[in-house]
């Protein structure tokens, strides 16, 4: 069992909020302890109406905390001590109310207060009635939390306690443990949402002709698939390619830089990580003619305008995702890559040599990866293996950044 090794001695703060699924948290506590983790349970007032603290005390052999201002509990470990003690905070079940409170940063009980005070990764296993989960308010809360780096495990579809069938059931305790253990597996992005752009764009000259580039989409598709394999929920926005649709959660095909801009910007703020692997056209014809241009003139001039920079626009968002750009260079790779890193305010840039049969439309590639204060070389490998290495590095840097914020 991999999670037995990864959870050994890990300090897990298990938060339980008030829903019928609270009974599943007891099994979760049992599994976590069985995997060798040190488990401390904090219950909301609502949770104690569904299951007694004594159950968790017996399972974890630790006192269970319920009150923010209870002097008895505070004497055991106060909210700041608990927040510092935890290597991960897992709330299961997490009610709709819990999601809303965390999104707003409210601190009106012990659990919500320590969630504000902790720098540990936060994982939520939502559980609620399907209409409550589908409600735009809950969906928005979930999106905002995910974009901040909070990991959601589930919910799952199935029979609900209210008698309905639908999406809202808490993920099985085993699946929750698996996702939690994923935090300590290298490069794992369990529960995070990742937005990837890939492929070329096509800029119309007239209804039958376009300007484009040599990108095949292989690198970006490999990045999207590696993110999925690392446990992330992945949206791939792709320019036109000859590749089969990859196994991702959302797949959006666009044609032009303007369409890619629109598709990416509509989604970026709801993702924790954005990886711009697309070869977006830097210039596009000023105006695409309505009819096919006839070859009557001896020469033809095209007036081009600069396209908007999607990567820079994502990095300029107030609540920007962890933003990773690519840099395709034929010379002076390091200088240009570092310049892009700072000019576009990126968290990381993956630079590759292109031209002379490198980078574009090849099955292999190599990357020089830069971030503020760091650099790593990812040597030549098939694009899927290289993408997996890159994703491990992104997960590492993302975790460091999340801890800092
Ligand atoms: O698709 P393949 O055939 O597998 O080839 C892979 C690749 C070489 C295309 C890929 O590895 C790569 O380098 N992609 C980025 C190509 C590129 O456009 O690089 P750039 O240095 O021109 O742009 C820098 C960054 O700005 C890129 O992240 C790009 O997506 C982004 N950009 C550029 C222009 C623009 N208008 N908007 C952008 O977001």
XYZ file of C-alpha atoms and ligand atoms in Angstrom:
444
model
C 0.000 0.000 0.000
C 1.704 3.218 -1.159
C -0.265 5.458 1.219
C 0.915 3.410 4.189
C 4.427 4.594 3.450
C 3.515 8.141 2.473
C 1.245 8.791 5.473
C 3.530 7.284 8.100
C 3.870 9.855 10.918
C 2.243 12.593 8.858
C 0.368 15.064 11.049
C -3.162 15.232 9.670
C -5.748 17.577 11.052
C -9.128 16.065 10.234
C -11.943 18.622 10.242
C -15.490 17.304 10.413
C -18.453 19.539 9.586
C -22.138 18.923 10.107
C -23.695 16.592 7.578
C -25.018 13.049 7.462
C -21.724 11.986 5.871
C -19.994 12.768 9.182
C -20.252 9.068 9.960
C -17.833 8.406 7.064
C -15.261 10.595 8.810
C -14.988 7.938 11.523
C -13.901 5.372 8.940
C -11.565 7.976 7.489
C -9.962 8.556 10.899
C -9.581 4.793 11.300
C -7.920 4.428 7.889
C -5.586 7.362 8.496
C -4.475 6.008 11.866
C -4.087 2.570 10.282
C -1.803 4.125 7.642
C 0.442 5.408 10.414
C -0.656 9.054 10.388
C -0.969 11.145 13.533
C -4.549 12.372 13.474
C -6.119 15.252 15.393
C -9.831 15.816 14.932
C -11.573 19.186 15.071
C -15.356 19.150 14.824
C -17.753 21.960 14.003
C -20.765 22.416 16.269
C -22.988 20.937 13.550
C -20.826 17.829 13.264
C -21.295 16.967 16.935
C -25.048 16.735 16.269
C -24.336 13.885 13.834
C -21.555 11.997 15.561
C -20.098 12.115 19.050
C -16.552 13.456 19.616
C -15.978 10.358 21.745
C -16.026 8.200 18.585
C -13.058 10.116 17.155
C -11.315 10.229 20.505
C -11.507 6.442 20.713
C -10.298 5.990 17.127
C -7.407 8.474 17.250
C -6.598 8.196 20.970
C -6.348 11.960 21.020
C -8.613 14.610 22.514
C -11.104 16.029 20.023
C -11.383 19.797 19.782
C -14.719 21.478 19.168
C -14.645 24.959 20.706
C -12.565 27.981 19.794
C -12.775 29.542 23.204
C -13.080 26.489 25.424
C -10.307 26.900 27.963
C -10.087 23.135 28.489
C -9.501 22.469 24.791
C -7.238 25.479 24.389
C -5.075 24.059 27.145
C -4.560 20.935 24.992
C -3.671 22.800 21.769
C -5.045 26.157 20.708
C -6.039 27.034 17.167
C -2.629 28.495 16.309
C -0.804 25.462 17.675
C -3.114 23.138 15.752
C -2.652 25.229 12.597
C 1.128 24.988 12.959
C 1.096 21.331 13.949
C -0.790 20.165 10.852
C 1.096 19.024 7.778
C -2.243 18.804 5.994
C -5.751 19.912 6.874
C -8.475 17.648 5.536
C -12.137 18.553 6.003
C -14.436 15.601 5.426
C -17.302 15.986 5.049
C -17.181 19.624 3.986
C -20.658 21.121 3.857
C -21.851 23.860 1.472
C -21.702 26.232 4.449
C -18.101 25.209 5.136
C -17.117 25.974 1.515
C -18.813 29.370 1.701
C -17.082 30.234 4.976
C -13.662 29.218 3.706
C -14.147 31.197 0.521
C -14.970 34.302 2.577
C -12.234 33.685 5.134
C -14.646 33.706 8.073
C -13.244 32.673 11.427
C -16.200 32.091 13.719
C -15.294 28.672 15.073
C -12.200 26.606 15.787
C -12.053 24.828 12.414
C -12.514 27.907 10.202
C -10.066 29.888 12.360
C -7.308 27.332 12.102
C -7.916 27.030 8.346
C -7.105 30.740 8.103
C -4.066 30.351 10.316
C -2.492 27.326 8.677
C 0.008 27.227 5.814
C -0.574 23.498 5.343
C -2.324 22.273 2.190
C -6.100 22.220 2.600
C -8.192 19.378 1.180
C -11.972 19.268 1.193
C -14.276 16.321 0.612
C -17.583 18.085 -0.072
C -20.848 16.323 0.769
C -24.308 17.788 0.345
C -27.624 17.511 -1.435
C -27.135 17.560 -5.235
C -29.117 20.791 -5.725
C -26.967 22.485 -3.089
C -23.826 21.312 -4.870
C -25.167 22.456 -8.262
C -26.216 25.841 -6.898
C -24.196 28.589 -8.636
C -23.145 29.984 -5.244
C -21.611 26.647 -4.178
C -20.070 26.118 -7.603
C -18.487 29.549 -7.483
C -17.211 28.945 -3.960
C -15.676 25.646 -5.094
C -14.056 27.295 -8.124
C -12.601 30.160 -6.102
C -11.229 27.793 -3.466
C -9.660 25.557 -6.119
C -8.122 28.556 -7.828
C -6.492 29.403 -4.475
C -4.936 25.966 -4.362
C -7.488 24.213 -2.144
C -7.898 20.623 -3.338
C -11.368 19.134 -3.713
C -11.882 15.394 -3.479
C -15.256 14.563 -4.999
C -18.147 14.846 -4.471
C -19.336 11.663 -6.124
C -22.597 10.770 -7.793
C -24.946 8.267 -6.180
C -27.739 7.846 -3.621
C -27.929 10.766 -1.224
C -29.187 10.781 2.340
C -32.044 13.102 1.311
C -33.435 10.344 -0.898
C -32.290 11.936 -4.156
C -29.780 10.472 -6.576
C -27.127 12.822 -7.930
C -23.767 14.489 -7.456
C -23.118 15.393 -3.842
C -22.087 12.241 -2.025
C -18.839 12.390 -0.075
C -16.008 10.519 -1.789
C -15.327 7.081 -0.306
C -12.923 7.261 2.672
C -10.405 5.112 0.756
C -10.431 7.593 -2.141
C -9.969 10.483 0.278
C -6.970 8.760 1.878
C -5.518 8.095 -1.579
C -5.881 11.749 -2.590
C -4.373 12.894 0.710
C -1.440 10.499 0.355
C -0.923 11.995 -3.102
C 0.299 15.186 -1.420
C 3.514 13.380 -0.533
C 4.008 11.630 -3.833
C 6.448 13.609 -5.963
C 4.829 15.866 -8.517
C 1.338 14.991 -7.507
C -1.372 17.527 -8.300
C -4.238 15.619 -6.684
C -7.374 17.709 -6.483
C -5.878 20.758 -8.246
C -7.235 22.222 -11.454
C -4.824 22.881 -14.312
C -5.504 24.839 -17.489
C -3.220 24.098 -20.439
C -3.009 25.721 -23.861
C -1.495 23.769 -26.746
C -0.939 23.715 -30.456
C -0.708 26.525 -32.984
C -3.243 29.205 -33.811
C -4.447 30.024 -37.306
C -4.917 33.626 -38.331
C -7.205 33.979 -41.319
C -5.994 35.876 -44.387
C -9.144 35.106 -46.342
C -11.721 32.276 -46.115
C -9.230 29.701 -47.449
C -5.803 30.840 -46.260
C -4.213 31.448 -42.903
C -0.958 32.269 -41.117
C 0.206 29.652 -38.634
C 3.335 27.903 -37.316
C 4.869 24.464 -36.990
C 3.433 23.500 -33.596
C 1.923 20.008 -33.657
C 0.406 20.260 -30.190
C 2.434 17.225 -28.980
C 4.173 19.085 -26.143
C 1.008 20.775 -24.833
C -1.053 17.588 -25.087
C 1.671 15.685 -23.221
C 1.617 18.376 -20.510
C -2.186 18.112 -20.217
C -2.033 14.321 -19.973
C 0.799 14.417 -17.443
C -1.203 16.852 -15.295
C -4.172 14.488 -15.443
C -1.942 11.547 -14.533
C -0.663 13.568 -11.557
C -4.243 13.790 -10.270
C -5.266 17.219 -11.530
C -8.573 18.171 -13.098
C -7.429 19.369 -16.502
C -8.846 21.711 -19.106
C -6.999 21.791 -22.424
C -7.544 24.700 -24.791
C -6.097 23.646 -28.112
C -5.456 25.241 -31.446
C -6.026 23.063 -34.535
C -3.910 19.890 -34.458
C -4.012 16.436 -36.016
C -3.874 14.767 -32.580
C -6.738 12.696 -31.156
C -8.576 14.361 -28.228
C -6.618 13.605 -25.046
C -8.086 12.185 -21.835
C -8.797 15.453 -20.024
C -11.802 16.802 -18.135
C -12.518 19.653 -20.527
C -11.298 19.972 -24.108
C -11.847 23.216 -25.984
C -10.780 23.571 -29.602
C -10.173 27.065 -30.925
C -8.689 28.436 -34.100
C -7.283 31.936 -33.762
C -5.243 33.730 -31.091
C -8.314 35.856 -30.309
C -10.438 32.730 -29.761
C -7.721 31.176 -27.607
C -7.531 34.377 -25.591
C -11.278 34.276 -24.999
C -11.335 30.579 -24.038
C -8.359 30.888 -21.670
C -9.471 34.110 -20.003
C -12.964 32.710 -19.401
C -11.393 29.880 -17.389
C -8.047 31.047 -15.995
C -9.224 32.492 -12.693
C -10.975 29.228 -11.836
C -7.759 27.189 -12.159
C -4.889 26.857 -9.731
C -2.277 26.517 -12.474
C -2.056 27.819 -16.054
C 0.506 26.349 -18.460
C 0.842 28.159 -21.783
C 2.394 25.624 -24.147
C 0.583 26.921 -27.228
C 2.488 28.595 -30.021
C 0.166 31.579 -30.258
C 0.579 33.758 -33.353
C 2.235 37.031 -32.402
C 0.774 38.807 -35.424
C -2.476 38.384 -37.346
C -3.760 39.947 -40.571
C -5.415 43.271 -39.889
C -8.582 42.126 -41.600
C -9.517 38.822 -43.199
C -11.107 39.508 -46.571
C -14.651 38.182 -47.018
C -13.793 36.467 -50.318
C -10.801 34.506 -51.636
C -7.978 36.870 -52.649
C -7.404 36.541 -56.407
C -3.892 36.204 -57.780
C -4.154 39.209 -60.071
C -1.463 41.418 -58.510
C 2.239 40.601 -58.958
C 2.908 41.189 -55.269
C 0.712 41.113 -52.222
C 1.273 42.907 -48.919
C -0.434 41.879 -45.753
C -0.821 44.303 -42.922
C -0.483 42.496 -39.611
C -1.414 43.616 -36.138
C 0.026 42.330 -32.890
C -2.188 39.793 -31.130
C -2.910 40.115 -27.424
C -0.522 38.231 -25.172
C -2.624 35.559 -23.437
C 0.080 34.525 -20.998
C 0.715 38.080 -19.854
C -3.032 38.666 -19.491
C -3.403 35.569 -17.274
C -0.416 36.610 -15.147
C -1.958 40.072 -14.712
C -5.211 38.735 -13.255
C -5.774 39.927 -9.682
C -6.263 36.346 -8.462
C -3.866 34.833 -10.978
C -3.215 31.116 -11.161
C 0.364 29.832 -10.775
C 1.410 30.857 -14.282
C 3.879 28.868 -16.373
C 4.938 30.094 -19.796
C 6.963 28.425 -22.494
C 9.678 30.187 -24.440
C 10.576 28.978 -27.923
C 13.944 30.388 -28.924
C 16.407 29.995 -31.786
C 19.213 31.864 -29.960
C 20.078 33.423 -26.607
C 17.664 31.023 -24.907
C 18.484 31.861 -21.308
C 18.368 35.647 -21.719
C 15.067 35.603 -23.593
C 13.534 33.087 -21.201
C 14.515 35.101 -18.133
C 13.283 38.285 -19.807
C 9.877 36.650 -20.416
C 9.777 35.443 -16.813
C 10.089 38.946 -15.425
C 8.384 40.981 -18.192
C 5.250 38.832 -18.048
C 5.358 38.353 -14.260
C 5.425 34.554 -14.579
C 5.971 32.011 -11.827
C 7.967 29.791 -14.144
C 9.117 29.578 -17.745
C 10.011 26.401 -19.649
C 12.365 27.293 -22.473
C 13.119 25.116 -25.487
C 15.309 25.454 -28.527
C 13.327 25.575 -31.758
C 14.308 25.616 -35.431
C 16.776 23.181 -37.023
C 14.511 20.245 -36.235
C 14.206 21.038 -32.540
C 11.107 21.530 -30.410
C 8.315 21.875 -32.971
C 6.642 18.726 -34.254
C 9.229 16.369 -32.748
C 8.520 13.419 -30.478
C 11.345 14.449 -28.142
C 12.251 17.716 -26.520
C 14.426 19.211 -23.749
C 13.653 22.118 -21.446
C 15.528 24.705 -19.422
C 13.154 25.724 -16.659
C 13.545 29.051 -14.832
C 11.657 30.565 -11.921
C 12.464 33.554 -9.728
C 15.608 32.441 -7.942
C 15.942 29.011 -9.553
C 16.726 26.964 -12.648
C 16.533 23.295 -13.582
C 17.542 21.457 -16.718
C 15.216 18.750 -17.986
C 17.267 16.731 -20.473
C 16.086 15.351 -23.808
C 13.297 12.814 -23.432
C 10.113 11.780 -25.241
C 7.573 14.574 -24.753
C 5.306 12.534 -22.404
C 8.227 11.731 -20.058
C 9.516 15.304 -20.248
C 6.024 16.623 -19.478
C 5.827 14.364 -16.406
C 9.173 15.787 -15.176
C 7.965 19.322 -15.810
C 4.726 18.675 -13.915
C 6.669 17.311 -10.929
C 8.716 20.491 -10.876
C 5.603 22.671 -11.212
C 3.966 20.803 -8.316
C 7.094 21.351 -6.211
C 7.227 25.098 -6.926
C 3.450 25.459 -6.578
C 3.611 23.862 -3.114
C 6.426 26.200 -2.063
C 4.495 29.223 -3.309
C 1.268 28.134 -1.620
C 3.146 27.773 1.671
C 4.515 31.316 1.290
C 1.146 32.946 0.505
O 3.474 21.648 -30.341
P 4.788 20.936 -30.536
O 5.024 20.598 -31.990
O 4.952 19.746 -29.651
O 5.955 21.971 -30.169
C 6.101 22.378 -28.841
C 6.412 23.886 -28.746
C 7.785 24.148 -29.304
C 5.372 24.697 -29.524
C 6.330 24.231 -27.232
O 7.275 23.495 -26.528
C 6.558 25.724 -27.002
O 7.669 26.209 -26.904
N 5.446 26.495 -26.931
C 5.492 27.972 -26.829
C 5.724 28.524 -28.217
C 5.756 30.032 -28.219
O 4.849 30.637 -28.759
O 6.757 30.574 -27.555
P 7.028 32.175 -27.475
O 8.389 32.280 -26.909
O 6.739 32.832 -28.758
O 5.938 32.665 -26.465
C 6.188 32.728 -25.057
C 4.952 32.378 -24.279
O 3.936 33.350 -24.523
C 4.346 31.026 -24.600
O 3.933 30.437 -23.391
C 3.133 31.374 -25.462
O 2.066 30.427 -25.276
C 2.741 32.726 -24.876
N 2.048 33.639 -25.825
C 2.696 34.134 -26.919
C 2.024 35.047 -27.737
C 0.695 35.400 -27.436
N 0.024 36.233 -28.211
N 0.104 34.902 -26.356
C 0.749 34.022 -25.543
O 0.176 33.550 -24.561
